[in-house]
Amino acid sequence: MDPIKYIFEKPALTGRIARWQMLLSEYDIEYRTQKAIKGSILADHLAHQPIDDYQSI
């Protein structure tokens, strides 16, 4: 299991892990699966690489 996901989804935390959750909550971290990230990387890359001499069919 992913440690970040564990920290944010576990309802009752103890000691050091509870402190980590408190410290990490300051940074607005959102957990996203790797599949979601991989799909969005390709779309973002293509959106930032426009073709200047593009002609529609």
PDB file of N, CA and C in Angstrom:
ATOM      1  N   MET A   1       0.847  -1.189   0.000  1.00  0.00           N
ATOM      2  CA  MET A   1       0.000   0.000   0.000  1.00  0.00           C
ATOM      3  C   MET A   1       0.886   1.243   0.000  1.00  0.00           C
ATOM      4  N   ASP A   2       0.424   2.254  -0.664  1.00  0.00           N
ATOM      5  CA  ASP A   2       1.145   3.518  -0.734  1.00  0.00           C
ATOM      6  C   ASP A   2       1.108   4.214   0.628  1.00  0.00           C
ATOM      7  N   PRO A   3       2.266   4.627   1.168  1.00  0.00           N
ATOM      8  CA  PRO A   3       2.286   5.244   2.506  1.00  0.00           C
ATOM      9  C   PRO A   3       1.497   6.544   2.609  1.00  0.00           C
ATOM     10  N   ILE A   4       1.521   7.373   1.577  1.00  0.00           N
ATOM     11  CA  ILE A   4       0.773   8.635   1.616  1.00  0.00           C
ATOM     12  C   ILE A   4      -0.728   8.347   1.659  1.00  0.00           C
ATOM     13  N   LYS A   5      -1.178   7.411   0.828  1.00  0.00           N
ATOM     14  CA  LYS A   5      -2.595   7.042   0.818  1.00  0.00           C
ATOM     15  C   LYS A   5      -2.992   6.486   2.181  1.00  0.00           C
ATOM     16  N   TYR A   6      -2.149   5.670   2.774  1.00  0.00           N
ATOM     17  CA  TYR A   6      -2.419   5.087   4.090  1.00  0.00           C
ATOM     18  C   TYR A   6      -2.586   6.173   5.149  1.00  0.00           C
ATOM     19  N   ILE A   7      -1.696   7.148   5.145  1.00  0.00           N
ATOM     20  CA  ILE A   7      -1.739   8.208   6.161  1.00  0.00           C
ATOM     21  C   ILE A   7      -3.033   9.011   6.062  1.00  0.00           C
ATOM     22  N   PHE A   8      -3.475   9.313   4.836  1.00  0.00           N
ATOM     23  CA  PHE A   8      -4.656  10.158   4.681  1.00  0.00           C
ATOM     24  C   PHE A   8      -5.972   9.396   4.786  1.00  0.00           C
ATOM     25  N   GLU A   9      -5.963   8.069   4.603  1.00  0.00           N
ATOM     26  CA  GLU A   9      -7.210   7.313   4.652  1.00  0.00           C
ATOM     27  C   GLU A   9      -7.433   6.583   5.971  1.00  0.00           C
ATOM     28  N   LYS A  10      -6.424   6.397   6.765  1.00  0.00           N
ATOM     29  CA  LYS A  10      -6.558   5.674   8.034  1.00  0.00           C
ATOM     30  C   LYS A  10      -7.305   6.553   9.040  1.00  0.00           C
ATOM     31  N   PRO A  11      -8.434   6.073   9.590  1.00  0.00           N
ATOM     32  CA  PRO A  11      -9.219   6.918  10.503  1.00  0.00           C
ATOM     33  C   PRO A  11      -8.553   7.171  11.857  1.00  0.00           C
ATOM     34  N   ALA A  12      -7.881   6.174  12.411  1.00  0.00           N
ATOM     35  CA  ALA A  12      -7.262   6.341  13.730  1.00  0.00           C
ATOM     36  C   ALA A  12      -5.760   6.104  13.605  1.00  0.00           C
ATOM     37  N   LEU A  13      -4.988   7.163  13.756  1.00  0.00           N
ATOM     38  CA  LEU A  13      -3.535   7.066  13.650  1.00  0.00           C
ATOM     39  C   LEU A  13      -2.912   7.259  15.023  1.00  0.00           C
ATOM     40  N   THR A  14      -1.719   6.718  15.202  1.00  0.00           N
ATOM     41  CA  THR A  14      -1.054   6.833  16.495  1.00  0.00           C
ATOM     42  C   THR A  14       0.306   7.497  16.350  1.00  0.00           C
ATOM     43  N   GLY A  15       0.711   8.196  17.386  1.00  0.00           N
ATOM     44  CA  GLY A  15       2.059   8.733  17.524  1.00  0.00           C
ATOM     45  C   GLY A  15       2.608   9.476  16.338  1.00  0.00           C
ATOM     46  N   ARG A  16       3.715   8.954  15.835  1.00  0.00           N
ATOM     47  CA  ARG A  16       4.476   9.612  14.775  1.00  0.00           C
ATOM     48  C   ARG A  16       3.664   9.772  13.494  1.00  0.00           C
ATOM     49  N   ILE A  17       2.865   8.767  13.143  1.00  0.00           N
ATOM     50  CA  ILE A  17       2.086   8.844  11.906  1.00  0.00           C
ATOM     51  C   ILE A  17       1.036   9.946  11.998  1.00  0.00           C
ATOM     52  N   ALA A  18       0.422  10.118  13.172  1.00  0.00           N
ATOM     53  CA  ALA A  18      -0.545  11.205  13.355  1.00  0.00           C
ATOM     54  C   ALA A  18       0.144  12.557  13.191  1.00  0.00           C
ATOM     55  N   ARG A  19       1.361  12.660  13.676  1.00  0.00           N
ATOM     56  CA  ARG A  19       2.123  13.910  13.522  1.00  0.00           C
ATOM     57  C   ARG A  19       2.439  14.168  12.051  1.00  0.00           C
ATOM     58  N   TRP A  20       2.829  13.116  11.322  1.00  0.00           N
ATOM     59  CA  TRP A  20       3.103  13.258   9.890  1.00  0.00           C
ATOM     60  C   TRP A  20       1.856  13.730   9.152  1.00  0.00           C
ATOM     61  N   GLN A  21       0.705  13.157   9.502  1.00  0.00           N
ATOM     62  CA  GLN A  21      -0.533  13.561   8.842  1.00  0.00           C
ATOM     63  C   GLN A  21      -0.813  15.042   9.094  1.00  0.00           C
ATOM     64  N   MET A  22      -0.589  15.481  10.309  1.00  0.00           N
ATOM     65  CA  MET A  22      -0.820  16.878  10.645  1.00  0.00           C
ATOM     66  C   MET A  22       0.126  17.788   9.844  1.00  0.00           C
ATOM     67  N   LEU A  23       1.394  17.403   9.756  1.00  0.00           N
ATOM     68  CA  LEU A  23       2.369  18.209   9.013  1.00  0.00           C
ATOM     69  C   LEU A  23       2.085  18.201   7.508  1.00  0.00           C
ATOM     70  N   LEU A  24       1.712  17.048   6.967  1.00  0.00           N
ATOM     71  CA  LEU A  24       1.439  16.947   5.533  1.00  0.00           C
ATOM     72  C   LEU A  24       0.145  17.647   5.136  1.00  0.00           C
ATOM     73  N   SER A  25      -0.797  17.780   6.059  1.00  0.00           N
ATOM     74  CA  SER A  25      -2.070  18.420   5.727  1.00  0.00           C
ATOM     75  C   SER A  25      -1.896  19.907   5.407  1.00  0.00           C
ATOM     76  N   GLU A  26      -0.779  20.503   5.794  1.00  0.00           N
ATOM     77  CA  GLU A  26      -0.504  21.907   5.475  1.00  0.00           C
ATOM     78  C   GLU A  26      -0.272  22.122   3.980  1.00  0.00           C
ATOM     79  N   TYR A  27       0.121  21.071   3.257  1.00  0.00           N
ATOM     80  CA  TYR A  27       0.547  21.213   1.867  1.00  0.00           C
ATOM     81  C   TYR A  27      -0.521  20.890   0.833  1.00  0.00           C
ATOM     82  N   ASP A  28      -1.748  20.618   1.242  1.00  0.00           N
ATOM     83  CA  ASP A  28      -2.845  20.379   0.300  1.00  0.00           C
ATOM     84  C   ASP A  28      -2.529  19.226  -0.661  1.00  0.00           C
ATOM     85  N   ILE A  29      -2.061  18.115  -0.134  1.00  0.00           N
ATOM     86  CA  ILE A  29      -1.691  16.960  -0.948  1.00  0.00           C
ATOM     87  C   ILE A  29      -2.943  16.156  -1.274  1.00  0.00           C
ATOM     88  N   GLU A  30      -3.101  15.794  -2.555  1.00  0.00           N
ATOM     89  CA  GLU A  30      -4.199  14.949  -2.989  1.00  0.00           C
ATOM     90  C   GLU A  30      -3.613  13.650  -3.509  1.00  0.00           C
ATOM     91  N   TYR A  31      -4.190  12.529  -3.107  1.00  0.00           N
ATOM     92  CA  TYR A  31      -3.723  11.239  -3.594  1.00  0.00           C
ATOM     93  C   TYR A  31      -4.404  10.929  -4.920  1.00  0.00           C
ATOM     94  N   ARG A  32      -3.604  10.600  -5.939  1.00  0.00           N
ATOM     95  CA  ARG A  32      -4.117  10.184  -7.239  1.00  0.00           C
ATOM     96  C   ARG A  32      -3.406   8.909  -7.644  1.00  0.00           C
ATOM     97  N   THR A  33      -4.134   7.996  -8.270  1.00  0.00           N
ATOM     98  CA  THR A  33      -3.534   6.739  -8.697  1.00  0.00           C
ATOM     99  C   THR A  33      -2.549   6.986  -9.835  1.00  0.00           C
ATOM    100  N   GLN A  34      -1.630   6.045 -10.028  1.00  0.00           N
ATOM    101  CA  GLN A  34      -0.635   6.195 -11.091  1.00  0.00           C
ATOM    102  C   GLN A  34      -1.275   6.175 -12.471  1.00  0.00           C
ATOM    103  N   LYS A  35      -2.351   5.400 -12.652  1.00  0.00           N
ATOM    104  CA  LYS A  35      -3.012   5.353 -13.953  1.00  0.00           C
ATOM    105  C   LYS A  35      -3.555   6.724 -14.337  1.00  0.00           C
ATOM    106  N   ALA A  36      -4.144   7.418 -13.389  1.00  0.00           N
ATOM    107  CA  ALA A  36      -4.690   8.751 -13.671  1.00  0.00           C
ATOM    108  C   ALA A  36      -3.573   9.712 -14.045  1.00  0.00           C
ATOM    109  N   ILE A  37      -2.443   9.595 -13.389  1.00  0.00           N
ATOM    110  CA  ILE A  37      -1.314  10.485 -13.664  1.00  0.00           C
ATOM    111  C   ILE A  37      -0.720  10.186 -15.036  1.00  0.00           C
ATOM    112  N   LYS A  38      -0.546   8.901 -15.373  1.00  0.00           N
ATOM    113  CA  LYS A  38       0.032   8.538 -16.665  1.00  0.00           C
ATOM    114  C   LYS A  38      -0.831   9.029 -17.818  1.00  0.00           C
ATOM    115  N   GLY A  39      -2.147   8.920 -17.689  1.00  0.00           N
ATOM    116  CA  GLY A  39      -3.044   9.375 -18.748  1.00  0.00           C
ATOM    117  C   GLY A  39      -3.002  10.877 -18.931  1.00  0.00           C
ATOM    118  N   SER A  40      -2.899  11.608 -17.846  1.00  0.00           N
ATOM    119  CA  SER A  40      -2.910  13.068 -17.957  1.00  0.00           C
ATOM    120  C   SER A  40      -1.574  13.612 -18.444  1.00  0.00           C
ATOM    121  N   ILE A  41      -0.483  12.902 -18.214  1.00  0.00           N
ATOM    122  CA  ILE A  41       0.829  13.368 -18.673  1.00  0.00           C
ATOM    123  C   ILE A  41       0.872  13.422 -20.198  1.00  0.00           C
ATOM    124  N   LEU A  42       0.359  12.398 -20.851  1.00  0.00           N
ATOM    125  CA  LEU A  42       0.355  12.377 -22.316  1.00  0.00           C
ATOM    126  C   LEU A  42      -0.497  13.515 -22.870  1.00  0.00           C
ATOM    127  N   ALA A  43      -1.671  13.725 -22.314  1.00  0.00           N
ATOM    128  CA  ALA A  43      -2.546  14.805 -22.780  1.00  0.00           C
ATOM    129  C   ALA A  43      -1.895  16.170 -22.552  1.00  0.00           C
ATOM    130  N   ASP A  44      -1.272  16.362 -21.403  1.00  0.00           N
ATOM    131  CA  ASP A  44      -0.605  17.633 -21.113  1.00  0.00           C
ATOM    132  C   ASP A  44       0.559  17.879 -22.071  1.00  0.00           C
ATOM    133  N   HIS A  45       1.330  16.834 -22.351  1.00  0.00           N
ATOM    134  CA  HIS A  45       2.469  16.971 -23.262  1.00  0.00           C
ATOM    135  C   HIS A  45       1.995  17.374 -24.659  1.00  0.00           C
ATOM    136  N   LEU A  46       0.972  16.708 -25.155  1.00  0.00           N
ATOM    137  CA  LEU A  46       0.474  17.028 -26.492  1.00  0.00           C
ATOM    138  C   LEU A  46      -0.127  18.431 -26.549  1.00  0.00           C
ATOM    139  N   ALA A  47      -0.747  18.867 -25.476  1.00  0.00           N
ATOM    140  CA  ALA A  47      -1.349  20.205 -25.452  1.00  0.00           C
ATOM    141  C   ALA A  47      -0.292  21.304 -25.469  1.00  0.00           C
ATOM    142  N   HIS A  48       0.892  21.020 -24.945  1.00  0.00           N
ATOM    143  CA  HIS A  48       1.949  22.033 -24.882  1.00  0.00           C
ATOM    144  C   HIS A  48       2.916  21.962 -26.060  1.00  0.00           C
ATOM    145  N   GLN A  49       2.643  21.094 -27.034  1.00  0.00           N
ATOM    146  CA  GLN A  49       3.503  20.958 -28.207  1.00  0.00           C
ATOM    147  C   GLN A  49       2.688  21.224 -29.476  1.00  0.00           C
ATOM    148  N   PRO A  50       2.250  22.451 -29.691  1.00  0.00           N
ATOM    149  CA  PRO A  50       1.430  22.729 -30.882  1.00  0.00           C
ATOM    150  C   PRO A  50       2.256  22.621 -32.165  1.00  0.00           C
ATOM    151  N   ILE A  51       1.594  22.263 -33.226  1.00  0.00           N
ATOM    152  CA  ILE A  51       2.235  22.174 -34.540  1.00  0.00           C
ATOM    153  C   ILE A  51       1.871  23.441 -35.303  1.00  0.00           C
ATOM    154  N   ASP A  52       2.883  24.205 -35.718  1.00  0.00           N
ATOM    155  CA  ASP A  52       2.648  25.493 -36.372  1.00  0.00           C
ATOM    156  C   ASP A  52       2.047  25.356 -37.773  1.00  0.00           C
ATOM    157  N   ASP A  53       2.486  24.367 -38.531  1.00  0.00           N
ATOM    158  CA  ASP A  53       2.012  24.248 -39.913  1.00  0.00           C
ATOM    159  C   ASP A  53       0.922  23.185 -40.055  1.00  0.00           C
ATOM    160  N   TYR A  54       0.077  23.055 -39.067  1.00  0.00           N
ATOM    161  CA  TYR A  54      -1.002  22.065 -39.080  1.00  0.00           C
ATOM    162  C   TYR A  54      -2.099  22.480 -40.049  1.00  0.00           C
ATOM    163  N   GLN A  55      -2.531  21.539 -40.896  1.00  0.00           N
ATOM    164  CA  GLN A  55      -3.640  21.782 -41.816  1.00  0.00           C
ATOM    165  C   GLN A  55      -4.701  20.723 -41.569  1.00  0.00           C
ATOM    166  N   SER A  56      -5.908  21.156 -41.283  1.00  0.00           N
ATOM    167  CA  SER A  56      -6.971  20.182 -41.035  1.00  0.00           C
ATOM    168  C   SER A  56      -7.370  19.499 -42.333  1.00  0.00           C
ATOM    169  N   ILE A  57      -7.903  18.323 -42.215  1.00  0.00           N
ATOM    170  CA  ILE A  57      -8.282  17.535 -43.401  1.00  0.00           C
ATOM    171  C   ILE A  57      -9.679  17.902 -43.836  1.00  0.00           C
TER     172      ILE A  57
END
